[in-house]
Short mmCIF file of C-alpha atoms in Angstrom, two decimals:
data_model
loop_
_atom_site.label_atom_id
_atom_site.label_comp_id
_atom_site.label_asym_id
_atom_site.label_seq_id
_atom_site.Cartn_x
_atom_site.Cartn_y
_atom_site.Cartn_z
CA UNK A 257 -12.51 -5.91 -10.22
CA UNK A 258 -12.40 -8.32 -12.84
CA UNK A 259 -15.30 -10.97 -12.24
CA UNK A 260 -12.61 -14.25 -12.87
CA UNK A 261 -10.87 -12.93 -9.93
CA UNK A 262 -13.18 -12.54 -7.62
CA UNK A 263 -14.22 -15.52 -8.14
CA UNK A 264 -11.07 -17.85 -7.74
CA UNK A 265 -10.24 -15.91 -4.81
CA UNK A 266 -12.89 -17.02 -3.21
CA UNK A 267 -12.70 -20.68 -3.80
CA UNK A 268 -9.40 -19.67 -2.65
CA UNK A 269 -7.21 -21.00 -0.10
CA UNK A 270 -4.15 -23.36 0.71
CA UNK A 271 -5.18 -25.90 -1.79
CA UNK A 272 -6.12 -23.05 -4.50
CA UNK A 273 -2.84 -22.62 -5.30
CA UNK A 274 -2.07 -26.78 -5.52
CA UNK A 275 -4.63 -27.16 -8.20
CA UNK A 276 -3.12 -27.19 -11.94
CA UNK A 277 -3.03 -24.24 -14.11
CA UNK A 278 -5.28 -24.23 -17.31
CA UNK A 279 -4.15 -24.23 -20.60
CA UNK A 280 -5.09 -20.25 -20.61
CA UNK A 281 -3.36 -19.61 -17.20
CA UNK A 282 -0.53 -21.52 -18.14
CA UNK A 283 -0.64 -19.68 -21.87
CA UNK A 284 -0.25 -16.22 -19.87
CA UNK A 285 2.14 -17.36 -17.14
CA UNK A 286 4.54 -18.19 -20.06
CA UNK A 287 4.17 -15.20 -21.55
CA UNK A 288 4.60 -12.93 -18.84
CA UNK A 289 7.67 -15.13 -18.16
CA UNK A 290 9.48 -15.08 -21.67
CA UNK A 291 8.17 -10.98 -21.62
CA UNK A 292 9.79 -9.85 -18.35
CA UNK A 293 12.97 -11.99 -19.41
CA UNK A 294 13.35 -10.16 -22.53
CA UNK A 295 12.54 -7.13 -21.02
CA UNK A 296 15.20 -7.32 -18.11
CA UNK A 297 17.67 -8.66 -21.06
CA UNK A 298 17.49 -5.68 -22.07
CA UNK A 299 18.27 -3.85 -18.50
CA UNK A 300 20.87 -6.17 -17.55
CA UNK A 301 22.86 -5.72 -21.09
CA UNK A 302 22.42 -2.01 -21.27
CA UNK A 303 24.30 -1.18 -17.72
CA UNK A 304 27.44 -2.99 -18.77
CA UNK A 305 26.93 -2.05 -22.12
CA UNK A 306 26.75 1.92 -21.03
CA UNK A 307 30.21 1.57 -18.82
CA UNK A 308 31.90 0.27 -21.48
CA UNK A 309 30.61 2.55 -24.23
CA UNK A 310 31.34 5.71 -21.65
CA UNK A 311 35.10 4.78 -20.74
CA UNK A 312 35.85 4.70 -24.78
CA UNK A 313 33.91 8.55 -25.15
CA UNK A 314 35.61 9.31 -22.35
CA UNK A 315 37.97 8.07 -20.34
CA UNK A 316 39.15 10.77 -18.67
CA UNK A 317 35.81 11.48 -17.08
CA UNK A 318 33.59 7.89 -17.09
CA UNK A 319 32.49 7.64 -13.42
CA UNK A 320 30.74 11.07 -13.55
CA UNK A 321 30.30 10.75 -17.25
CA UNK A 322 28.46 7.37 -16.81
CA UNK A 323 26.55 9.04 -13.45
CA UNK A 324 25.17 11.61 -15.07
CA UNK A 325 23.29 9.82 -18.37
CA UNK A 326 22.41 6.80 -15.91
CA UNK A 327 20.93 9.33 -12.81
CA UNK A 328 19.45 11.21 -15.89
CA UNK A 329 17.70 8.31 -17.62
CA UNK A 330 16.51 6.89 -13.74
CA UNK A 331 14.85 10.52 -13.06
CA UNK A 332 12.76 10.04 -16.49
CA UNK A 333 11.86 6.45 -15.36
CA UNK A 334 10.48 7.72 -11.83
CA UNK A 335 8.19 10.23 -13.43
CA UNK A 336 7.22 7.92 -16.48
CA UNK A 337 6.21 4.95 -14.33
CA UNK A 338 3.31 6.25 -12.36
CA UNK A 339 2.05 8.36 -15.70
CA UNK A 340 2.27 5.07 -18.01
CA UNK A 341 0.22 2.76 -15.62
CA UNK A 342 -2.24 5.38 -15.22
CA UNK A 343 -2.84 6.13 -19.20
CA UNK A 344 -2.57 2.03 -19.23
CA UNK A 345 -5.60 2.09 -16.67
CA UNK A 346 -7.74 4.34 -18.91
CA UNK A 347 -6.67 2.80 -22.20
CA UNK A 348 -9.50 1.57 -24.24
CA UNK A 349 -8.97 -1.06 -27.40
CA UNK A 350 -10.33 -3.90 -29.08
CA UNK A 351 -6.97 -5.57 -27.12
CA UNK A 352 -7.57 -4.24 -23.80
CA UNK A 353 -5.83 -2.09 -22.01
CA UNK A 354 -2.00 -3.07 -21.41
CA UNK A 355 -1.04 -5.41 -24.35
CA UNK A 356 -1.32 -2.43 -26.89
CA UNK A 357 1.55 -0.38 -24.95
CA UNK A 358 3.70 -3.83 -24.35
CA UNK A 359 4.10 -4.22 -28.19
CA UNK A 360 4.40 -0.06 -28.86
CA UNK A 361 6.91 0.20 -26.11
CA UNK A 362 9.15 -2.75 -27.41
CA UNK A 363 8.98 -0.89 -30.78
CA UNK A 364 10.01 2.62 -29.00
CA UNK A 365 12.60 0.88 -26.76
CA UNK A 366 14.47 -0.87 -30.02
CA UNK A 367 14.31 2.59 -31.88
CA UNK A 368 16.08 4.26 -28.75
CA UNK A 369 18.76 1.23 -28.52
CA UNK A 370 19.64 1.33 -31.72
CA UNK A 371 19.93 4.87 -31.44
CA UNK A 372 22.63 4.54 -28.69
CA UNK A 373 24.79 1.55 -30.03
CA UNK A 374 25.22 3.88 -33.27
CA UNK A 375 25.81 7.18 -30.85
CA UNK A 376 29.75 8.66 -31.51
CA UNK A 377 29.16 11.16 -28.56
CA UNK A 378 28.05 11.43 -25.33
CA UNK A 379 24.90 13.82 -25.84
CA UNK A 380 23.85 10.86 -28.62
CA UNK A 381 24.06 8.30 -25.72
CA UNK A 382 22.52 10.70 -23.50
CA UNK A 383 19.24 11.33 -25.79
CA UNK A 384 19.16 7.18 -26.84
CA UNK A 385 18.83 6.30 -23.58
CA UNK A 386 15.88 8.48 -22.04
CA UNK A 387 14.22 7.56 -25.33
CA UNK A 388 14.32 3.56 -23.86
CA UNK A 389 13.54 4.51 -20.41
CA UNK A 390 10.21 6.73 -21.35
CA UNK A 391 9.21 3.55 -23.79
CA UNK A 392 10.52 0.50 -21.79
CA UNK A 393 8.35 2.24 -19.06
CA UNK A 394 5.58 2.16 -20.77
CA UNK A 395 6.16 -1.65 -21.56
CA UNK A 396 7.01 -2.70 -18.14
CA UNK A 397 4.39 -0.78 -16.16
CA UNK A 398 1.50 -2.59 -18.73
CA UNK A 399 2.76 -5.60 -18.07
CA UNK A 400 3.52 -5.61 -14.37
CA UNK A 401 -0.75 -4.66 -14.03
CA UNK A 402 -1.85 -7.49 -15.65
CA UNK A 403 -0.51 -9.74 -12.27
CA UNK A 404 -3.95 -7.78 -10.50
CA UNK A 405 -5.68 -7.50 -13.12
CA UNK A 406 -6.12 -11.50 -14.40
CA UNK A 407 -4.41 -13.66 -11.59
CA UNK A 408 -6.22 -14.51 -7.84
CA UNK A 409 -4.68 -13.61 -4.86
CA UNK A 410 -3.79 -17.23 -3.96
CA UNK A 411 -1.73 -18.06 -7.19
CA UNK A 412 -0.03 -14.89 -7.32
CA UNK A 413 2.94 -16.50 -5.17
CA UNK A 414 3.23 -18.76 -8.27
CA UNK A 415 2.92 -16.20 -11.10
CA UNK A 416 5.48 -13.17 -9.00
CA UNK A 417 8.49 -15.70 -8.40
CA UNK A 418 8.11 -17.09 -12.08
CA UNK A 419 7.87 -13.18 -13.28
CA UNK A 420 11.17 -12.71 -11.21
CA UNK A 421 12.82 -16.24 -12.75
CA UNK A 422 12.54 -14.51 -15.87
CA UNK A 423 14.61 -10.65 -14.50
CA UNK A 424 16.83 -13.04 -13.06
CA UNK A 425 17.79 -15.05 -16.08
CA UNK A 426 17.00 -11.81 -18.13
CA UNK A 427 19.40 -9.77 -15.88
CA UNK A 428 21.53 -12.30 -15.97
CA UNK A 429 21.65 -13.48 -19.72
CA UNK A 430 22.10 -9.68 -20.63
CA UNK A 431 24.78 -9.01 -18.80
CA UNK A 432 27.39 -12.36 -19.84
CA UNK A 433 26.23 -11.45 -22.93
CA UNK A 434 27.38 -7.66 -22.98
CA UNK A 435 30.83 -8.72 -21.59
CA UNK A 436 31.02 -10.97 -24.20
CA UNK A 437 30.52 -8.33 -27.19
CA UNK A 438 32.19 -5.17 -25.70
CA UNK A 439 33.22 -3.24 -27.42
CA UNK A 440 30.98 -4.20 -30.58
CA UNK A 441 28.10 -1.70 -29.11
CA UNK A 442 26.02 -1.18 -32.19
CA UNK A 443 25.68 -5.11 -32.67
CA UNK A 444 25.02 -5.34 -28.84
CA UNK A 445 22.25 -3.17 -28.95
CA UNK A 446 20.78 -4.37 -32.17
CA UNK A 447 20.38 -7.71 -30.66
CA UNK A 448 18.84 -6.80 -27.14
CA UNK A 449 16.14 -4.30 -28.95
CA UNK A 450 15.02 -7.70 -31.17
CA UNK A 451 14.91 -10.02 -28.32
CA UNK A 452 12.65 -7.08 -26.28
CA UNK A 453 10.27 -6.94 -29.83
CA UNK A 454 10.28 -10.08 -30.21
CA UNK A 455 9.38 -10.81 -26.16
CA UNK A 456 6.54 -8.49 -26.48
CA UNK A 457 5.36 -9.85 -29.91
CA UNK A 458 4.61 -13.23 -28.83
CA UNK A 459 2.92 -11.92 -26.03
CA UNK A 460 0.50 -9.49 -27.83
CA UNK A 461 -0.04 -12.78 -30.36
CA UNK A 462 -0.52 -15.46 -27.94
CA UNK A 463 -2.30 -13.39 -24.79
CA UNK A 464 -4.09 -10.55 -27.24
CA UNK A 465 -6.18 -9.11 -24.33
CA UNK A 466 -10.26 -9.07 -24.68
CA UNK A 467 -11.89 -5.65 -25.83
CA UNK A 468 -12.77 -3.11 -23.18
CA UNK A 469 -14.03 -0.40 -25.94
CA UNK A 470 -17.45 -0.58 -24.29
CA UNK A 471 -15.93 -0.05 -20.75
CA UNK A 472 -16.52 3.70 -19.14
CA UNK A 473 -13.67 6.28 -19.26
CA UNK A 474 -12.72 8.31 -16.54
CA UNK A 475 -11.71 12.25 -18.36
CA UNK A 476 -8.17 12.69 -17.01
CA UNK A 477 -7.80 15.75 -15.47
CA UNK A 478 -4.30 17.79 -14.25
CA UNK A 479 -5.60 16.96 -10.62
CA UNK A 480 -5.51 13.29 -11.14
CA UNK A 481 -2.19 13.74 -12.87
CA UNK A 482 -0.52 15.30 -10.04
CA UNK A 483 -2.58 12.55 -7.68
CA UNK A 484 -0.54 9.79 -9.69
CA UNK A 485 2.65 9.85 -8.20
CA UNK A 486 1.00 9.80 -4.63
CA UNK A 487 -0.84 6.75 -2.55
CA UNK A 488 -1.52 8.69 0.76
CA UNK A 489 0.60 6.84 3.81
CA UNK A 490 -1.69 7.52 6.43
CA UNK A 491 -4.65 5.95 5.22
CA UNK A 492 -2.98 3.07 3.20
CA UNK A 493 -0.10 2.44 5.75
CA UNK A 494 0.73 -1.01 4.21
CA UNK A 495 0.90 0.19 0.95
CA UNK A 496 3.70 2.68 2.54
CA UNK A 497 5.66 0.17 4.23
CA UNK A 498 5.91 -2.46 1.50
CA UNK A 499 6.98 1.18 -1.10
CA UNK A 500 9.47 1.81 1.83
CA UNK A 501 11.13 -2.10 1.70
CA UNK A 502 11.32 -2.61 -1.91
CA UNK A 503 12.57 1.07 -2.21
CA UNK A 504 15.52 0.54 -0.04
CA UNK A 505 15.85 -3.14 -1.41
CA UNK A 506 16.89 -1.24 -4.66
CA UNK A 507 18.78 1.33 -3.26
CA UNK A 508 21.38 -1.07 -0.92
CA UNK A 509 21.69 -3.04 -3.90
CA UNK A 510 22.02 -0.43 -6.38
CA UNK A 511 24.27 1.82 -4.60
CA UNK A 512 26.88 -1.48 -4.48
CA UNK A 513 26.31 -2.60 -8.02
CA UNK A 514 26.16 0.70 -9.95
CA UNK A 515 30.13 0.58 -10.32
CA UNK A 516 30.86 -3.15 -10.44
CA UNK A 517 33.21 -3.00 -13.55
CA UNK A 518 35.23 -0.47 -11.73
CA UNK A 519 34.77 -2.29 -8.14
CA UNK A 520 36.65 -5.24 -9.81
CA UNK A 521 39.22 -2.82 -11.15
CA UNK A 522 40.06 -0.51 -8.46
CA UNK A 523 38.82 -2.31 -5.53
CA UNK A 524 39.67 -5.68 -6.15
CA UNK A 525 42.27 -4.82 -8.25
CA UNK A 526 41.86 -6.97 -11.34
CA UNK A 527 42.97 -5.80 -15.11
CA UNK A 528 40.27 -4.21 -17.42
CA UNK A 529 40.43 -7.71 -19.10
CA UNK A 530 39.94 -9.86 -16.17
CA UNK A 531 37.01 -7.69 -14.50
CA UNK A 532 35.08 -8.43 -17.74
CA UNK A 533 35.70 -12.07 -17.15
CA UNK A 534 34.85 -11.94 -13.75
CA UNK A 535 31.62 -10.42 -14.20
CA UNK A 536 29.89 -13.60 -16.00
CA UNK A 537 31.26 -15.52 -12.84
CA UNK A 538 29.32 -13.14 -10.44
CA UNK A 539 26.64 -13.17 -12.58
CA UNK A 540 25.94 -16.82 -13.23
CA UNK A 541 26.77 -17.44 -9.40
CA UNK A 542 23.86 -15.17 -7.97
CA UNK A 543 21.30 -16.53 -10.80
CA UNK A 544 21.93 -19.85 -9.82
CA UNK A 545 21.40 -19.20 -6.00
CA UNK A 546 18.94 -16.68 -7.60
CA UNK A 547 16.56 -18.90 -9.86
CA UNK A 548 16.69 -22.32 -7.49
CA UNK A 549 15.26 -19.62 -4.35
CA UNK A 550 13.01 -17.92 -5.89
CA UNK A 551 10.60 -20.83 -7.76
CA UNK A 552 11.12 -22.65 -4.18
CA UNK A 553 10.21 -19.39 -2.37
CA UNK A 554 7.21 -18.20 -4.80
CA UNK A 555 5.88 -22.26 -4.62
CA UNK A 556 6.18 -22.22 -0.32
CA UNK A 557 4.70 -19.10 -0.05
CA UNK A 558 1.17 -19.98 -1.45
CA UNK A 559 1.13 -23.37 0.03
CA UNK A 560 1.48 -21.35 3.49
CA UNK A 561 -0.27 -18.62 2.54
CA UNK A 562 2.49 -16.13 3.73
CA UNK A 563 3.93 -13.29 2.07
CA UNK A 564 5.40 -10.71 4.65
CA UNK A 565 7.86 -13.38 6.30
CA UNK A 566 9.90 -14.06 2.63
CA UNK A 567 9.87 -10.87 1.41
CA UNK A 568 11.51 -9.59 5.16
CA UNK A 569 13.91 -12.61 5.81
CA UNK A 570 15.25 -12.00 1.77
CA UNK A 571 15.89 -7.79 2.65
CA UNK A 572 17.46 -9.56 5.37
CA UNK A 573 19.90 -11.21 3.65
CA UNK A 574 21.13 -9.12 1.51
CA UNK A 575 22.31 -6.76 4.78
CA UNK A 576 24.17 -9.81 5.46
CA UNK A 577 25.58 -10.06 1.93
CA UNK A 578 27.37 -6.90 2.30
CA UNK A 579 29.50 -7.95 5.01
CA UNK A 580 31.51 -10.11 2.63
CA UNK A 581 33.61 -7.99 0.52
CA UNK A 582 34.72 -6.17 3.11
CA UNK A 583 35.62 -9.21 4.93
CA UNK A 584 37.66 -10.88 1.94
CA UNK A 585 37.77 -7.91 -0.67
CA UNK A 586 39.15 -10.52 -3.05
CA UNK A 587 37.22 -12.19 -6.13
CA UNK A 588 36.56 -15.03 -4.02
CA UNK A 589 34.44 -12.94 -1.66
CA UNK A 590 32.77 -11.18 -4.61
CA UNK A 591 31.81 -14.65 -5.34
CA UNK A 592 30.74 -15.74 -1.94
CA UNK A 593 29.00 -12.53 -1.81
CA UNK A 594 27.29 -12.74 -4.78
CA UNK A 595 25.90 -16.28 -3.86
CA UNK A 596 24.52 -14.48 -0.74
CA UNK A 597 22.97 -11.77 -2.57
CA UNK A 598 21.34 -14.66 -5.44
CA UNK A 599 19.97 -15.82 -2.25
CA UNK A 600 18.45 -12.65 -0.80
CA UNK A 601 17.12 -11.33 -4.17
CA UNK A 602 15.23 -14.52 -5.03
CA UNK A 603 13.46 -14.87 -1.16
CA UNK A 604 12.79 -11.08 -1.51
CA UNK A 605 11.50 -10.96 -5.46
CA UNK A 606 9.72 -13.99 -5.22
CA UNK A 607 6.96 -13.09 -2.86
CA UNK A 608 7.25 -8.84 -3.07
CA UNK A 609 5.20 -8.66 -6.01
CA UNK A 610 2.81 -11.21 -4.65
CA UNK A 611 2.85 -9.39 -1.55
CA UNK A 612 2.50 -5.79 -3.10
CA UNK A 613 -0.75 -6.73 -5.23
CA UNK A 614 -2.83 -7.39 -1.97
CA UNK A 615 -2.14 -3.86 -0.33
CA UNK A 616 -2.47 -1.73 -3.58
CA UNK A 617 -5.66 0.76 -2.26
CA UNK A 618 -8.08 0.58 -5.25
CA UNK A 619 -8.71 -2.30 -7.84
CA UNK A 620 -10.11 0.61 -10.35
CA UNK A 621 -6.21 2.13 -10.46
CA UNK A 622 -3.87 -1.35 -10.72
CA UNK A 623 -1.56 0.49 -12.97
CA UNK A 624 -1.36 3.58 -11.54
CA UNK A 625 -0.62 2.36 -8.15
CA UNK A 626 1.82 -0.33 -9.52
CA UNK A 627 3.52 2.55 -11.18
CA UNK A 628 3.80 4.42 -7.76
CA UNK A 629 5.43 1.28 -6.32
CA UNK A 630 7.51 1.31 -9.37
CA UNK A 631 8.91 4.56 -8.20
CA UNK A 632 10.54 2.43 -5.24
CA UNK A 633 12.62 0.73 -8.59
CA UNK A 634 13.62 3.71 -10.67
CA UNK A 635 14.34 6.69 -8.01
CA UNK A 636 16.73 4.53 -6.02
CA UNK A 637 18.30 4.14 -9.58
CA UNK A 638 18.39 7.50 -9.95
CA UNK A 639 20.01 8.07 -6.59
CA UNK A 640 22.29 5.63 -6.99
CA UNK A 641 25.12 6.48 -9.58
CA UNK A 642 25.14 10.29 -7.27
CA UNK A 643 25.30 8.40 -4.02
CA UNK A 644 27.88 6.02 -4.68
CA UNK A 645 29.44 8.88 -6.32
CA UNK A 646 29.77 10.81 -3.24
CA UNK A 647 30.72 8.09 -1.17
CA UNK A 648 33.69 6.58 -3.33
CA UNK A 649 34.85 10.00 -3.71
CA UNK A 650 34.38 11.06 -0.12
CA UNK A 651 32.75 8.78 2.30
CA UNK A 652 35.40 6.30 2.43
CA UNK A 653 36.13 4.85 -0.99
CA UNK A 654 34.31 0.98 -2.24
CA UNK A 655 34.21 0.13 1.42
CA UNK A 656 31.65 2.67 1.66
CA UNK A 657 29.81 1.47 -0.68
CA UNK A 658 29.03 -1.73 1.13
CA UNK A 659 28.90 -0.53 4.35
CA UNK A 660 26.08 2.16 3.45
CA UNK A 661 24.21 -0.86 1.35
CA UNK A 662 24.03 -2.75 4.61
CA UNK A 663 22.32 -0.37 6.73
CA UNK A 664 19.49 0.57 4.01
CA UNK A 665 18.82 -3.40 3.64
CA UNK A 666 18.57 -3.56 7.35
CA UNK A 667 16.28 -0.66 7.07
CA UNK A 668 14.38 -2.60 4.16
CA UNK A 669 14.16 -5.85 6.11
CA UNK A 670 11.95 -3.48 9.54
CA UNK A 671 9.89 -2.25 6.48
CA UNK A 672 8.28 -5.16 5.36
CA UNK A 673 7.71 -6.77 8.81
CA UNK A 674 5.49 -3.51 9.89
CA UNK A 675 2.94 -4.66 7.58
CA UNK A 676 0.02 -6.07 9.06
CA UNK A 677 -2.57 -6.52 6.37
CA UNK A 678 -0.65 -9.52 5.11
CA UNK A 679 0.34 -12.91 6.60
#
């Protein structure tokens, strides 16, 4: 373990986390924040952007048009994520080991979007996108390790609700701003792969990373590459429950948010015109309730030293959320709704990473175990598009949807409070 650490860890508690940030730590908490922001730009821009682009290829066909490249692209993600924080882990450069794949997946990831805003068919969209998801992988697994690897345990409250400010705003920014320039796709995309290069730029600049070239090199064997997409749950039971409530987290809210354009549309019943309005209404509603929770959350939870009690009340929540539109399946309770759900994702986000980096089993495998818990994002991505799929077409329509989303976030919200490790 990294010797800084160790070391403000155990000057640690309550007040550890009162006392101001250096000019370094506040150097990298910027970064990481701007990074993750233009990173999740990039995520929240791209869904709309893909719906949109889909319908006009084919309109005949865009729900299981759009399910297929978006389960495909998910699938890649699950398998990339645990292999990308693991060749992150062994990387060895006179910048350390995870700003070098920041900056060369930001350079991947623009190649790949630009690739997809100038696609004419389906297959072209198809190809563009696993292209971003192998290299944004890569990207956002390096820079989700450095959290372990250079911040204590007492100001990582701090540092995991600023990281989610930034995918909220990110999310957020990306997604007014793809309803804004549909159906101008290659423009679009052009602009979200320079803000990504241009996130990750800064960052390799103004936090380069020291040299680890003289640091041994494990030989990476098949063995360990079948070993990285497994954290046994019997001996690391935490580590299991906390993958179990962010992984149905992401899978109550996915399965009701992988078809919002056509929610508002066929649900709701607004025009095409007036569902692309809506959604920067729904959008900058939950990242106001979004942003304002989670820097109050993140900032509570190290004063109190508790993790487990956030992260469980915000899974919570969102179960709660879900109630709303079908209540009042009317904009208004989309609104209402998405208030709810700002709400839940900013208690939950704020303190889950926080939470996560003090059960991970081995401080010699940060990225590879991250990436395993990053599994709990992208499969429930993957599953999502065929799930709500199935259900819209057979399981009872949009009601479904919501109705299925409340009982996983239920499920989510027992997860998290089986932990015992963590306070």
């Amino acid at each position: 373990m990294n010797k800084h650490i160790v070391m403000d860890s155990a000057e640690g508690g309550a007040g550890a986390s009162a006392e101001r940030l250096n000019r370094g730590q506040r150097r990298l908490l910027g970064g990481l924040i701007r990074t993750n922001f233009s990173l999740f730009v990039v995520w929240g821009a791209v869904g709309l952007l893909l719906q949109a682009q889909v319908q006009e290829l084919s309109p005949d066909n865009k729900e299981a048009s759009y399910t297929l490249i978006a389960s495909a692209g998910a699938i890649i993600a699950l398998f990339i994520s645990p292999i990308a924080g693991s060749v992150s882990d062994r990387t060895r450069s006179r910048f350390g080991r995870r700003t070098p794949w920041i900056l060369m997946g930001s350079i991947g990831g623009g190649i790949g979007l630009l690739g997809i805003g100038s696609a004419n068919t389906l297959v072209q969209v198809f190809l563009g996108w696993i292209v971003v998801q192998i290299t944004l992988n890569f990207m956002g697994s390096a820079l989700m390790a450095i959290l372990p690897d250079q911040v204590p345990d007492k100001r990582r409250g701090l540092y995991a609700s600023m990281l989610a400010v930034g995918m909220g705003i990110g999310l957020a920014a990306g997604q007014i701003f793809a309803s804004m320039i549909v159906p101008n796709f290659l423009l679009a995309y052009a602009v979200v792969a320079g803000i990504v290069f241009l996130g990750a730029a800064f960052f390799v600049v103004l936090n380069p990373g020291k040299s680890n070239l003289d640091e041994p090199r494990e030989p990476y064997r098949w063995r360990q590459m079948l070993s990285t997409f497994w954290v046994n749950p019997i001996r690391h039971p935490d580590f299991a429950w906390a993958f179990l409530g962010r992984f149905c987290l992401n899978l109550g809210a996915a399965i009701t948010g992988v078809f919002t354009f056509f929610v508002l549309q066929d649900y709701i019943g607004l025009t095409h015109a007036d569902a692309l309005a809506a959604i920067p209404v729904l959008t900058l509603t939950a990242l106001i309730f979004g942003v304002v929770t989670t820097a109050l959350v993140g900032w509570i939870s190290d004063r109190v030293s508790r993790r487990r009690i956030f992260v469980s009340v915000g899974a919570g929540l969102g179960a709660v959320g879900m109630l709303i539109p079908l209540i009042t399946p009317t904009l208004t309770g989309m609104i209402i709704g998405a208030a709810i759900g700002g709400v839940s994702a900013g208690t939950f986000h704020a303190v889950d990473l926080a939470l996560i980096t003090q059960v991970l089993p081995s401080s010699n495998d940060y990225g590879k175990d991250l990436g395993v818990i990053n599994i709990a994002t992208t499969l429930p991505q993957s599953m999502a598009p065929i799930i709500a799929g199935v259900i819209v077409a057979f399981l009872g329509g949009y009601p479904g949807l919501y109705w299925c989303g409340l009982v996983i976030l239920t499920i989510a919200a027992a997860s998290v409070w089986r932990i015992r490790s963590v306070r």
